[in-house]
Tab-separated table of C-alpha atoms in Angstrom:
chain	number	residue	atom	x	y	z
W	827	MET	CA	20.576	-25.793	-2.153
W	828	TYR	CA	18.689	-22.515	-2.497
W	829	ASP	CA	19.678	-19.708	-4.818
W	830	VAL	CA	18.566	-17.134	-2.232
W	831	ILE	CA	17.652	-17.294	1.444
W	832	VAL	CA	16.075	-14.152	2.870
W	833	ILE	CA	16.175	-13.663	6.636
W	834	GLY	CA	13.138	-11.597	7.633
W	835	THR	CA	9.815	-11.210	5.840
W	836	GLY	CA	8.986	-7.583	6.410
W	837	PRO	CA	8.295	-5.374	3.364
W	838	GLY	CA	11.915	-5.597	2.214
W	839	GLY	CA	12.322	-9.312	2.804
W	840	TYR	CA	9.134	-10.698	1.337
W	841	VAL	CA	9.320	-8.389	-1.693
W	842	CYS	CA	12.929	-9.484	-2.277
W	843	ALA	CA	11.896	-13.135	-2.065
W	844	ILE	CA	9.020	-12.704	-4.502
W	845	ARG	CA	11.121	-10.804	-7.035
W	846	ALA	CA	13.874	-13.434	-6.809
W	847	ALA	CA	11.291	-16.173	-7.419
W	848	GLN	CA	9.913	-14.257	-10.395
W	849	LEU	CA	13.432	-14.256	-11.840
W	850	GLY	CA	13.516	-18.056	-11.711
W	851	MET	CA	15.498	-18.576	-8.529
W	852	LYS	CA	14.813	-21.152	-5.829
W	853	VAL	CA	14.025	-19.116	-2.725
W	854	ALA	CA	13.474	-19.650	1.004
W	855	VAL	CA	12.576	-17.195	3.753
W	856	VAL	CA	13.246	-17.402	7.474
W	857	GLU	CA	10.909	-15.498	9.801
W	858	LYS	CA	11.145	-15.312	13.591
W	859	ARG	CA	7.455	-14.479	14.009
W	860	SER	CA	4.615	-16.921	13.486
W	861	THR	CA	3.278	-14.524	10.826
W	862	HIS	CA	4.958	-12.786	7.905
W	863	GLY	CA	5.076	-9.038	7.285
W	864	GLY	CA	7.605	-7.928	9.879
W	865	THR	CA	7.171	-4.904	12.130
W	866	CYS	CA	5.290	-2.980	9.438
W	867	LEU	CA	2.363	-5.331	8.992
W	868	ASN	CA	2.230	-6.801	12.495
W	869	ILE	CA	3.004	-3.988	14.943
W	870	GLY	CA	3.795	-0.892	12.890
W	871	CYS	CA	2.542	0.731	9.703
W	872	ILE	CA	-0.605	-1.299	9.165
W	873	PRO	CA	-2.134	-1.412	12.670
W	874	SER	CA	-1.261	2.230	13.298
W	875	LYS	CA	-2.990	3.307	10.093
W	876	ALA	CA	-6.085	1.340	11.088
W	877	LEU	CA	-6.269	3.196	14.408
W	878	LEU	CA	-5.485	6.524	12.744
W	879	HIS	CA	-8.345	5.961	10.286
W	880	ALA	CA	-10.796	4.833	12.949
W	881	SER	CA	-9.909	7.594	15.411
W	882	GLU	CA	-10.175	10.223	12.684
W	883	ALA	CA	-13.647	8.954	11.797
W	884	TYR	CA	-14.606	9.151	15.485
W	885	ASP	CA	-13.262	12.695	15.725
W	886	GLU	CA	-15.108	13.715	12.543
W	887	ALA	CA	-18.363	12.323	13.895
W	888	SER	CA	-17.809	14.012	17.259
W	889	HIS	CA	-16.879	17.480	16.041
W	890	HIS	CA	-17.495	17.992	12.331
W	891	PHE	CA	-20.523	16.038	11.146
W	892	ALA	CA	-22.996	18.565	12.552
W	893	ALA	CA	-21.644	21.294	10.284
W	894	MET	CA	-22.551	19.092	7.315
W	895	GLY	CA	-26.071	18.520	8.588
W	896	ILE	CA	-25.349	15.082	10.046
W	897	ASN	CA	-26.447	14.928	13.655
W	898	VAL	CA	-24.974	11.978	15.537
W	899	THR	CA	-23.682	11.280	19.019
W	900	PRO	CA	-20.832	8.775	18.576
W	901	GLU	CA	-20.030	6.311	21.340
W	902	LEU	CA	-16.543	4.873	21.539
W	903	ASP	CA	-16.195	1.082	21.723
W	904	LEU	CA	-12.416	0.771	22.043
W	905	GLN	CA	-12.461	-3.014	22.108
W	906	ARG	CA	-14.304	-3.113	18.785
W	907	MET	CA	-11.901	-0.509	17.372
W	908	GLN	CA	-8.980	-2.698	18.412
W	909	ALA	CA	-10.702	-5.674	16.790
W	910	PHE	CA	-11.112	-3.627	13.596
W	911	LYS	CA	-7.352	-3.028	13.666
W	912	ASP	CA	-6.559	-6.682	14.312
W	913	GLU	CA	-8.810	-7.841	11.469
W	914	GLY	CA	-6.942	-5.534	9.104
W	915	VAL	CA	-3.573	-6.836	10.284
W	916	LYS	CA	-4.661	-10.447	9.796
W	917	GLY	CA	-5.846	-9.728	6.268
W	918	ASN	CA	-2.493	-8.228	5.379
W	919	VAL	CA	-0.246	-10.901	6.921
W	920	ASP	CA	-2.391	-13.662	5.438
W	921	GLY	CA	-1.976	-11.937	2.093
W	922	VAL	CA	1.818	-12.088	2.367
W	923	ALA	CA	1.685	-15.791	3.257
W	924	TYR	CA	-0.465	-16.364	0.166
W	925	LEU	CA	1.966	-14.478	-2.085
W	926	LEU	CA	4.945	-16.477	-0.809
W	927	LYS	CA	3.096	-19.743	-1.404
W	928	LYS	CA	1.897	-18.601	-4.829
W	929	ASN	CA	5.493	-17.920	-5.838
W	930	LYS	CA	6.641	-21.340	-4.537
W	931	ILE	CA	8.841	-19.854	-1.828
W	932	ASP	CA	9.684	-22.132	1.099
W	933	SER	CA	8.890	-20.553	4.483
W	934	PHE	CA	10.671	-21.454	7.713
W	935	HIS	CA	9.458	-19.980	11.001
W	936	GLY	CA	12.292	-19.646	13.462
W	937	THR	CA	15.353	-17.561	14.292
W	938	GLY	CA	17.916	-17.376	11.499
W	939	ARG	CA	21.667	-17.163	11.990
W	940	ILE	CA	24.396	-16.962	9.374
W	941	VAL	CA	26.851	-19.674	10.389
W	942	ASP	CA	29.089	-19.212	7.353
W	943	ALA	CA	28.977	-17.782	3.866
W	944	GLY	CA	26.228	-19.735	2.146
W	945	LYS	CA	24.846	-21.340	5.309
W	946	VAL	CA	21.882	-20.257	7.455
W	947	GLY	CA	21.147	-22.015	10.716
W	948	ILE	CA	17.547	-21.990	11.953
W	949	THR	CA	16.311	-22.506	15.488
W	950	PHE	CA	12.642	-23.367	15.148
W	951	MET	CA	9.973	-22.336	17.637
W	952	ASN	CA	9.922	-25.844	19.120
W	953	GLY	CA	13.681	-25.692	19.787
W	954	GLU	CA	14.751	-27.947	16.934
W	955	THR	CA	17.492	-26.761	14.600
W	956	SER	CA	18.412	-27.084	10.956
W	957	THR	CA	20.874	-25.652	8.447
W	958	LEU	CA	20.051	-24.450	4.939
W	959	ASP	CA	22.505	-23.881	2.110
W	960	ALA	CA	22.271	-20.990	-0.338
W	961	ARG	CA	24.321	-19.303	-3.016
W	962	SER	CA	23.207	-15.899	-1.706
W	963	ILE	CA	21.822	-14.698	1.643
W	964	VAL	CA	19.858	-11.470	2.146
W	965	ILE	CA	19.562	-9.932	5.620
W	966	ALA	CA	16.236	-8.111	5.947
W	967	THR	CA	15.652	-8.241	9.692
W	968	GLY	CA	14.452	-4.648	10.100
W	969	SER	CA	14.698	-2.587	13.257
W	970	GLY	CA	13.701	-2.542	16.902
W	971	VAL	CA	12.645	0.102	19.398
W	972	VAL	CA	15.213	2.426	20.953
W	973	SER	CA	14.787	2.688	24.729
W	974	LEU	CA	15.934	5.394	27.122
W	975	PRO	CA	18.419	4.714	29.949
W	976	GLY	CA	16.643	4.163	33.256
W	977	ILE	CA	13.172	3.997	31.722
W	978	GLU	CA	11.922	0.429	31.489
W	979	ILE	CA	9.282	-0.259	28.865
W	980	ASP	CA	6.659	-2.680	30.207
W	981	GLU	CA	4.187	-2.224	27.305
W	982	GLU	CA	1.417	-1.505	29.791
W	983	ARG	CA	2.004	1.916	31.329
W	984	ILE	CA	5.394	2.744	29.829
W	985	VAL	CA	4.972	1.690	26.234
W	986	SER	CA	6.747	1.643	22.907
W	987	SER	CA	4.814	1.952	19.678
W	988	THR	CA	3.899	-1.715	20.106
W	989	GLY	CA	2.137	-1.194	23.429
W	990	ALA	CA	0.574	2.073	22.268
W	991	LEU	CA	-1.312	0.088	19.615
W	992	THR	CA	-2.914	-2.277	22.104
W	993	LEU	CA	-4.086	-0.073	24.999
W	994	GLN	CA	-7.386	-1.355	26.340
W	995	GLU	CA	-8.599	1.989	27.629
W	996	VAL	CA	-8.041	5.583	26.666
W	997	PRO	CA	-5.447	7.153	28.981
W	998	LYS	CA	-6.605	10.408	30.518
W	999	ARG	CA	-3.060	11.798	30.284
W	1000	LEU	CA	-0.496	10.624	27.749
W	1001	VAL	CA	3.092	11.848	27.706
W	1002	VAL	CA	4.899	11.161	24.438
W	1003	ILE	CA	8.698	11.202	24.496
W	1004	GLY	CA	9.801	12.139	20.988
W	1005	ALA	CA	8.220	14.431	18.379
W	1006	GLY	CA	9.021	12.304	15.365
W	1007	VAL	CA	6.611	10.528	13.041
W	1008	ILE	CA	5.700	7.650	15.375
W	1009	GLY	CA	5.143	9.836	18.428
W	1010	LEU	CA	2.940	12.320	16.576
W	1011	GLU	CA	0.898	9.639	14.797
W	1012	LEU	CA	0.157	7.623	17.910
W	1013	GLY	CA	-0.296	10.780	19.963
W	1014	SER	CA	-2.929	11.812	17.397
W	1015	VAL	CA	-4.796	8.523	17.789
W	1016	TRP	CA	-5.204	8.883	21.544
W	1017	ARG	CA	-5.761	12.656	21.444
W	1018	ARG	CA	-8.756	12.141	19.143
W	1019	LEU	CA	-10.127	9.480	21.453
W	1020	GLY	CA	-9.937	11.773	24.474
W	1021	SER	CA	-6.418	11.813	25.926
W	1022	GLU	CA	-4.615	14.915	27.088
W	1023	VAL	CA	-1.344	14.674	25.143
W	1024	ILE	CA	1.972	16.313	26.016
W	1025	VAL	CA	4.942	15.740	23.698
W	1026	VAL	CA	8.468	16.124	25.065
W	1027	GLU	CA	11.198	16.577	22.446
W	1028	TYR	CA	14.944	16.954	22.962
W	1029	LEU	CA	15.345	19.192	19.908
W	1030	ASP	CA	13.842	22.662	19.533
W	1031	ARG	CA	11.448	21.521	16.772
W	1032	ILE	CA	9.145	18.682	15.803
W	1033	LEU	CA	9.690	16.296	12.872
W	1034	PRO	CA	13.474	16.558	12.656
W	1035	GLY	CA	14.627	16.038	9.072
W	1036	MET	CA	11.469	17.398	7.475
W	1037	ASP	CA	11.177	20.881	6.005
W	1038	SER	CA	11.196	23.352	8.905
W	1039	ASP	CA	8.507	25.527	7.299
W	1040	VAL	CA	6.196	22.503	7.201
W	1041	ALA	CA	7.135	21.497	10.746
W	1042	ARG	CA	6.306	24.937	12.172
W	1043	THR	CA	2.913	24.989	10.469
W	1044	PHE	CA	2.186	21.436	11.565
W	1045	GLN	CA	3.011	22.227	15.177
W	1046	ARG	CA	0.562	25.141	15.174
W	1047	ILE	CA	-2.152	22.847	13.789
W	1048	LEU	CA	-1.466	20.183	16.420
W	1049	VAL	CA	-1.646	22.785	19.180
W	1050	LYS	CA	-5.090	23.806	17.858
W	1051	GLN	CA	-6.048	20.125	18.077
W	1052	GLY	CA	-5.116	20.051	21.753
W	1053	PHE	CA	-1.487	18.905	21.789
W	1054	GLU	CA	0.969	20.452	24.240
W	1055	PHE	CA	4.682	20.559	23.448
W	1056	ARG	CA	7.817	20.754	25.568
W	1057	LEU	CA	10.561	21.397	23.016
W	1058	GLY	CA	14.245	21.542	23.895
W	1059	GLN	CA	13.475	19.325	26.878
W	1060	LYS	CA	14.505	15.825	27.949
W	1061	VAL	CA	12.992	13.199	30.220
W	1062	THR	CA	15.310	12.087	33.007
W	1063	GLY	CA	13.048	9.571	34.698
W	1064	VAL	CA	9.609	8.023	34.997
W	1065	VAL	CA	8.460	6.691	38.377
W	1066	ASP	CA	5.274	5.294	39.841
W	1067	ALA	CA	3.352	8.037	41.648
W	1068	GLY	CA	0.677	5.788	43.108
W	1069	ASP	CA	-2.884	6.932	42.559
W	1070	ALA	CA	-1.572	9.941	40.629
W	1071	GLY	CA	-0.232	7.660	37.900
W	1072	LEU	CA	3.293	8.079	36.567
W	1073	SER	CA	5.587	10.964	37.443
W	1074	VAL	CA	7.691	12.142	34.485
W	1075	SER	CA	10.728	14.299	35.264
W	1076	VAL	CA	11.534	16.819	32.511
W	1077	VAL	CA	14.519	19.190	32.382
W	1078	PRO	CA	16.010	21.473	29.687
W	1079	ALA	CA	17.998	19.514	27.113
W	1080	VAL	CA	20.830	22.033	27.373
W	1081	GLY	CA	21.908	24.061	30.382
W	1082	ASP	CA	20.733	24.115	33.984
W	1083	GLY	CA	17.272	25.647	33.661
W	1084	THR	CA	14.302	24.782	35.822
W	1085	GLY	CA	12.660	21.440	35.191
W	1086	GLU	CA	9.112	20.262	35.785
W	1087	THR	CA	7.201	17.138	36.674
W	1088	LEU	CA	4.417	15.848	34.435
W	1089	LEU	CA	1.802	13.357	35.541
W	1090	ALA	CA	0.663	10.697	33.113
W	1091	ASP	CA	-1.404	7.540	33.001
W	1092	VAL	CA	0.659	6.240	30.067
W	1093	VAL	CA	4.086	7.244	28.774
W	1094	LEU	CA	4.960	6.497	25.150
W	1095	VAL	CA	8.673	6.207	24.382
W	1096	ALA	CA	9.085	7.104	20.689
W	1097	VAL	CA	12.694	8.225	20.356
W	1098	GLY	CA	13.625	6.182	17.314
W	1099	ARG	CA	14.521	2.719	16.082
W	1100	LYS	CA	17.771	0.768	15.748
W	1101	PRO	CA	18.878	-1.999	13.352
W	1102	TYR	CA	17.882	-5.462	14.511
W	1103	THR	CA	21.018	-7.575	14.143
W	1104	ASP	CA	21.184	-9.507	17.422
W	1105	GLY	CA	21.801	-13.208	17.041
W	1106	LEU	CA	22.553	-13.083	13.321
W	1107	GLY	CA	26.169	-14.148	13.773
W	1108	LEU	CA	27.552	-11.037	12.084
W	1109	ASP	CA	30.639	-10.726	14.248
W	1110	GLU	CA	31.497	-14.394	13.951
W	1111	ILE	CA	31.654	-14.239	10.158
W	1112	ARG	CA	33.144	-10.721	10.257
W	1113	ILE	CA	30.420	-8.687	8.602
W	1114	GLU	CA	31.368	-5.043	9.019
W	1115	ARG	CA	29.098	-2.434	10.572
W	1116	ASP	CA	29.212	1.374	10.601
W	1117	SER	CA	29.449	3.682	13.611
W	1118	LYS	CA	25.671	3.496	14.129
W	1119	GLY	CA	25.575	-0.288	14.196
W	1120	ARG	CA	24.143	-0.583	10.694
W	1121	ILE	CA	25.425	-3.239	8.319
W	1122	ALA	CA	27.880	-1.748	5.831
W	1123	VAL	CA	27.128	-2.556	2.194
W	1124	ASN	CA	28.515	-1.553	-1.187
W	1125	ASP	CA	26.580	-0.126	-4.133
W	1126	HIS	CA	25.203	-3.609	-4.826
W	1127	PHE	CA	23.939	-4.117	-1.242
W	1128	GLU	CA	26.664	-6.696	-0.625
W	1129	THR	CA	28.303	-6.862	2.808
W	1130	SER	CA	31.975	-7.389	3.527
W	1131	VAL	CA	31.318	-11.136	3.155
W	1132	ALA	CA	30.819	-12.202	-0.454
W	1133	GLY	CA	27.368	-13.585	-1.176
W	1134	VAL	CA	25.767	-11.973	1.891
W	1135	TYR	CA	23.584	-8.933	1.231
W	1136	ALA	CA	21.553	-6.558	3.427
W	1137	ILE	CA	18.598	-4.241	2.830
W	1138	GLY	CA	16.070	-2.122	4.695
W	1139	ASP	CA	16.399	-0.798	8.221
W	1140	VAL	CA	19.643	-2.692	8.920
W	1141	ILE	CA	21.551	-0.518	6.425
W	1142	ALA	CA	21.944	3.243	6.023
W	1143	GLY	CA	19.060	5.419	4.869
W	1144	PRO	CA	15.556	6.261	6.041
W	1145	MET	CA	13.818	3.501	7.972
W	1146	LEU	CA	10.831	3.284	5.653
W	1147	ALA	CA	8.971	0.226	4.398
W	1148	HIS	CA	8.864	1.436	0.798
W	1149	LYS	CA	12.610	2.116	0.804
W	1150	ALA	CA	13.141	-1.476	1.938
W	1151	GLU	CA	10.786	-2.750	-0.780
W	1152	ASP	CA	12.705	-0.964	-3.523
W	1153	GLU	CA	15.975	-2.311	-2.124
W	1154	GLY	CA	14.487	-5.809	-2.016
W	1155	VAL	CA	13.626	-5.650	-5.709
W	1156	ALA	CA	17.021	-4.160	-6.553
W	1157	VAL	CA	19.085	-6.769	-4.705
W	1158	ALA	CA	17.080	-9.652	-6.183
W	1159	GLU	CA	17.756	-8.285	-9.655
W	1160	ILE	CA	21.451	-7.761	-8.867
W	1161	ILE	CA	21.781	-11.351	-7.634
W	1162	ALA	CA	20.144	-12.462	-10.897
W	1163	GLY	CA	22.750	-10.555	-12.878
W	1164	GLN	CA	20.542	-7.602	-13.741
W	1165	ALA	CA	20.981	-3.889	-12.995
W	1166	GLY	CA	18.951	-3.294	-9.838
W	1167	HIS	CA	18.923	0.304	-8.625
W	1168	VAL	CA	17.318	2.556	-6.002
W	1169	ASN	CA	17.052	6.324	-6.461
W	1170	TYR	CA	17.548	7.605	-2.917
W	1171	ASP	CA	16.797	11.180	-4.013
W	1172	VAL	CA	13.154	10.271	-4.646
W	1173	ILE	CA	11.919	8.422	-1.582
W	1174	PRO	CA	8.762	10.014	-0.156
W	1175	GLY	CA	8.012	10.237	3.538
W	1176	VAL	CA	4.555	10.620	5.055
W	1177	VAL	CA	3.113	11.427	8.493
W	1178	TYR	CA	-0.397	9.939	8.572
W	1179	THR	CA	-2.005	12.433	10.911
W	1180	ALA	CA	-4.870	14.802	10.081
W	1181	PRO	CA	-3.826	16.754	8.143
W	1182	GLU	CA	-1.196	14.515	6.632
W	1183	VAL	CA	2.371	15.637	6.017
W	1184	ALA	CA	4.280	14.376	2.980
W	1185	SER	CA	7.696	15.130	1.551
W	1186	VAL	CA	9.957	14.010	-1.278
W	1187	GLY	CA	13.394	15.262	-2.273
W	1188	LYS	CA	15.347	18.080	-0.697
W	1189	THR	CA	14.046	20.381	2.023
W	1190	GLU	CA	14.548	24.114	1.864
W	1191	ASP	CA	16.908	23.808	4.835
W	1192	GLU	CA	19.093	21.335	2.910
W	1193	LEU	CA	19.216	23.514	-0.198
W	1194	LYS	CA	20.262	26.545	1.844
W	1195	ALA	CA	22.957	24.560	3.645
W	1196	ALA	CA	24.305	23.267	0.308
W	1197	GLY	CA	24.305	26.731	-1.257
W	1198	VAL	CA	21.960	25.680	-4.065
W	1199	ALA	CA	20.113	28.502	-5.826
W	1200	TYR	CA	16.428	27.642	-5.938
W	1201	SER	CA	12.967	29.059	-6.475
W	1202	VAL	CA	9.996	28.439	-4.179
W	1203	GLY	CA	6.356	28.065	-5.088
W	1204	LYS	CA	3.756	27.826	-2.315
W	1205	PHE	CA	0.028	27.442	-2.518
W	1206	PRO	CA	-2.326	27.292	0.494
W	1207	PHE	CA	-5.262	24.909	0.686
W	1208	THR	CA	-7.389	27.883	1.779
W	1209	ALA	CA	-7.343	28.863	-1.904
W	1210	ASN	CA	-8.211	25.409	-3.241
W	1211	GLY	CA	-11.869	24.975	-4.177
W	1212	ARG	CA	-12.182	21.334	-3.123
W	1213	ALA	CA	-10.449	21.908	0.217
W	1214	LYS	CA	-12.538	25.007	0.880
W	1215	VAL	CA	-15.884	23.327	0.265
W	1216	ASN	CA	-14.817	20.321	2.345
W	1217	ARG	CA	-13.533	22.589	5.142
W	1218	THR	CA	-10.111	20.935	5.087
W	1219	THR	CA	-8.054	24.045	4.444
W	1220	ASP	CA	-5.155	23.624	6.892
W	1221	GLY	CA	-1.770	23.498	5.178
W	1222	PHE	CA	-0.108	24.159	1.842
W	1223	VAL	CA	1.951	22.706	-1.004
W	1224	LYS	CA	5.542	23.849	-1.492
W	1225	VAL	CA	7.563	23.190	-4.650
W	1226	LEU	CA	11.329	23.753	-4.684
W	1227	ALA	CA	12.972	24.032	-8.119
W	1228	ASP	CA	16.525	24.631	-9.293
W	1229	ALA	CA	16.868	28.333	-10.113
W	1230	ALA	CA	18.857	27.678	-13.277
W	1231	THR	CA	17.260	24.533	-14.753
W	1232	ASP	CA	13.778	24.634	-13.128
W	1233	ARG	CA	14.180	20.939	-12.269
W	1234	VAL	CA	12.075	20.056	-9.230
W	1235	LEU	CA	14.346	19.326	-6.261
W	1236	GLY	CA	11.722	18.803	-3.552
W	1237	VAL	CA	8.019	18.932	-2.861
W	1238	HIS	CA	6.463	19.275	0.587
W	1239	ILE	CA	2.779	19.042	1.405
W	1240	ILE	CA	0.827	19.513	4.590
W	1241	GLY	CA	-2.866	19.025	4.034
W	1242	PRO	CA	-5.667	16.557	3.319
W	1243	HIS	CA	-4.536	13.355	1.560
W	1244	ALA	CA	-0.967	14.632	1.286
W	1245	GLY	CA	0.327	11.058	1.376
W	1246	GLU	CA	-1.508	10.274	-1.846
W	1247	MET	CA	-0.696	13.556	-3.590
W	1248	ILE	CA	3.051	13.247	-3.044
W	1249	ALA	CA	3.159	10.389	-5.591
W	1250	GLU	CA	2.615	12.890	-8.401
W	1251	ALA	CA	5.717	14.774	-7.346
W	1252	ALA	CA	7.742	11.565	-6.991
W	1253	VAL	CA	6.879	10.449	-10.528
W	1254	LEU	CA	7.766	13.872	-11.928
W	1255	MET	CA	11.110	13.902	-10.089
W	1256	GLU	CA	11.936	10.339	-11.127
W	1257	PHE	CA	11.836	11.517	-14.728
W	1258	GLY	CA	13.769	14.736	-14.012
W	1259	GLY	CA	10.732	16.947	-14.523
W	1260	SER	CA	10.606	20.704	-14.069
W	1261	ALA	CA	8.199	22.982	-12.243
W	1262	GLU	CA	7.086	24.108	-15.696
W	1263	ASP	CA	6.235	20.489	-16.612
W	1264	LEU	CA	4.130	20.185	-13.481
W	1265	ALA	CA	2.483	23.565	-14.004
W	1266	ARG	CA	1.481	22.753	-17.586
W	1267	THR	CA	-0.003	19.343	-16.736
W	1268	CYS	CA	-3.790	19.561	-16.766
W	1269	HIS	CA	-5.274	18.664	-13.376
W	1270	ALA	CA	-8.923	17.726	-12.884
W	1271	HIS	CA	-11.175	20.299	-11.234
W	1272	PRO	CA	-12.181	20.387	-8.481
W	1273	THR	CA	-9.438	18.323	-6.862
W	1274	LEU	CA	-6.925	18.805	-4.080
W	1275	THR	CA	-4.127	18.080	-6.564
W	1276	GLU	CA	-4.793	21.427	-8.218
W	1277	ALA	CA	-2.865	22.854	-5.264
W	1278	VAL	CA	0.218	20.989	-6.511
W	1279	LYS	CA	-0.176	22.552	-9.954
W	1280	GLU	CA	-0.674	26.001	-8.435
W	1281	ALA	CA	2.435	25.630	-6.286
W	1282	ALA	CA	4.393	24.772	-9.428
W	1283	LEU	CA	2.937	27.841	-11.111
W	1284	ALA	CA	3.925	29.888	-8.075
W	1285	ALA	CA	7.532	28.766	-8.499
W	1286	GLY	CA	7.430	30.803	-11.718
W	1287	LYS	CA	5.518	33.631	-9.992
W	1288	ARG	CA	2.344	33.006	-11.997
W	1289	ALA	CA	-0.107	31.223	-9.706
W	1290	ILE	CA	-3.680	31.899	-10.763
W	1291	HIS	CA	-5.713	31.555	-7.564
W	1292	ILE	CA	-3.630	33.566	-5.104
């Protein structure tokens, strides 16, 4: 008998298991892959960041080193770059396996199914089966790729994010369907390596859900980098065009306007992700789901079946690894009788392009829609000494503060290392800090983070360097 069985060992699942073990519980995990780490470590966050890093270095060497007095002529070895990515993935998944073993967590590799409250059936990779008993079960199975009707993903020419990470040659023409985080990140990888990239997006903007001011600026930067955009458009079909490659039919998302045909060597379908709940036995034991197919949970992450919990991408909220991690810690502590909690108002999001885009808290659009009175402080990286000398001046920092209390409600950054800088804002907001608190915190000079301080100063109309 286990105290906790966790189904899925992505960031939410393995973190939940480790925290439960730390709290003295007997824990087992069930993982359908041969390696731990879930989508994030195996075919998502980690491999994509490796290729983003490597492709950015290649682009820097190709176009920017000369200005610094470094004369090189880089030569792309895509196979070695892919090997670099794979080595990084292996290091990470091996690390998770080590942590599970260190914490004396039993690992079972196979497909898990909840056969009843307190019982998990496992079908192992060799076809054998077994049943484990547990006082509590945590579903942490993550999410899968959303496909488009009539467009079959073969992971060779029509690819999801998975196939886009393993291409063996640089496509001359890449059409990306979807202008969200995944499409723009992977589009950036192949654009830097030489692809002509066209992004088709159903909405009239990129990065839906992020601050529209940031999104507009980011789109202009991507266009300068060579991206083309077809906004307010939808793809109705992709067919083989013989020697010409793939023929992509695009029409206006709304109305009967004139469409066009795009030719591509590879088409990336990046229109979102959906909860992965197939085969878990949810309907049989009557676990309720919401209108979007996500598992419904209460404030303690418990499903409609007592003793069965769910976290991460299978429940409501942003599909982010760090959100799942925090939920994993919280549910382990709740099961142990403690007060686990996740503050959903302070969950940062990052787009790992160049420049990076990072956000935490409310967007200006959300504050306007809610009728909240707020002040805005913006500071451009063109006025930051470190960014200027490094010639990385694209973008800005924006601080949104409550007009009455000065409490910071949101921070949005587009610029170099934005994904690292957003942590400062998250910490401040977690403690209910004000723009004044941020403005009066001494920041080292010269650093990029001085732009955060200046944006906070600007919220009070007293920025120094603009």
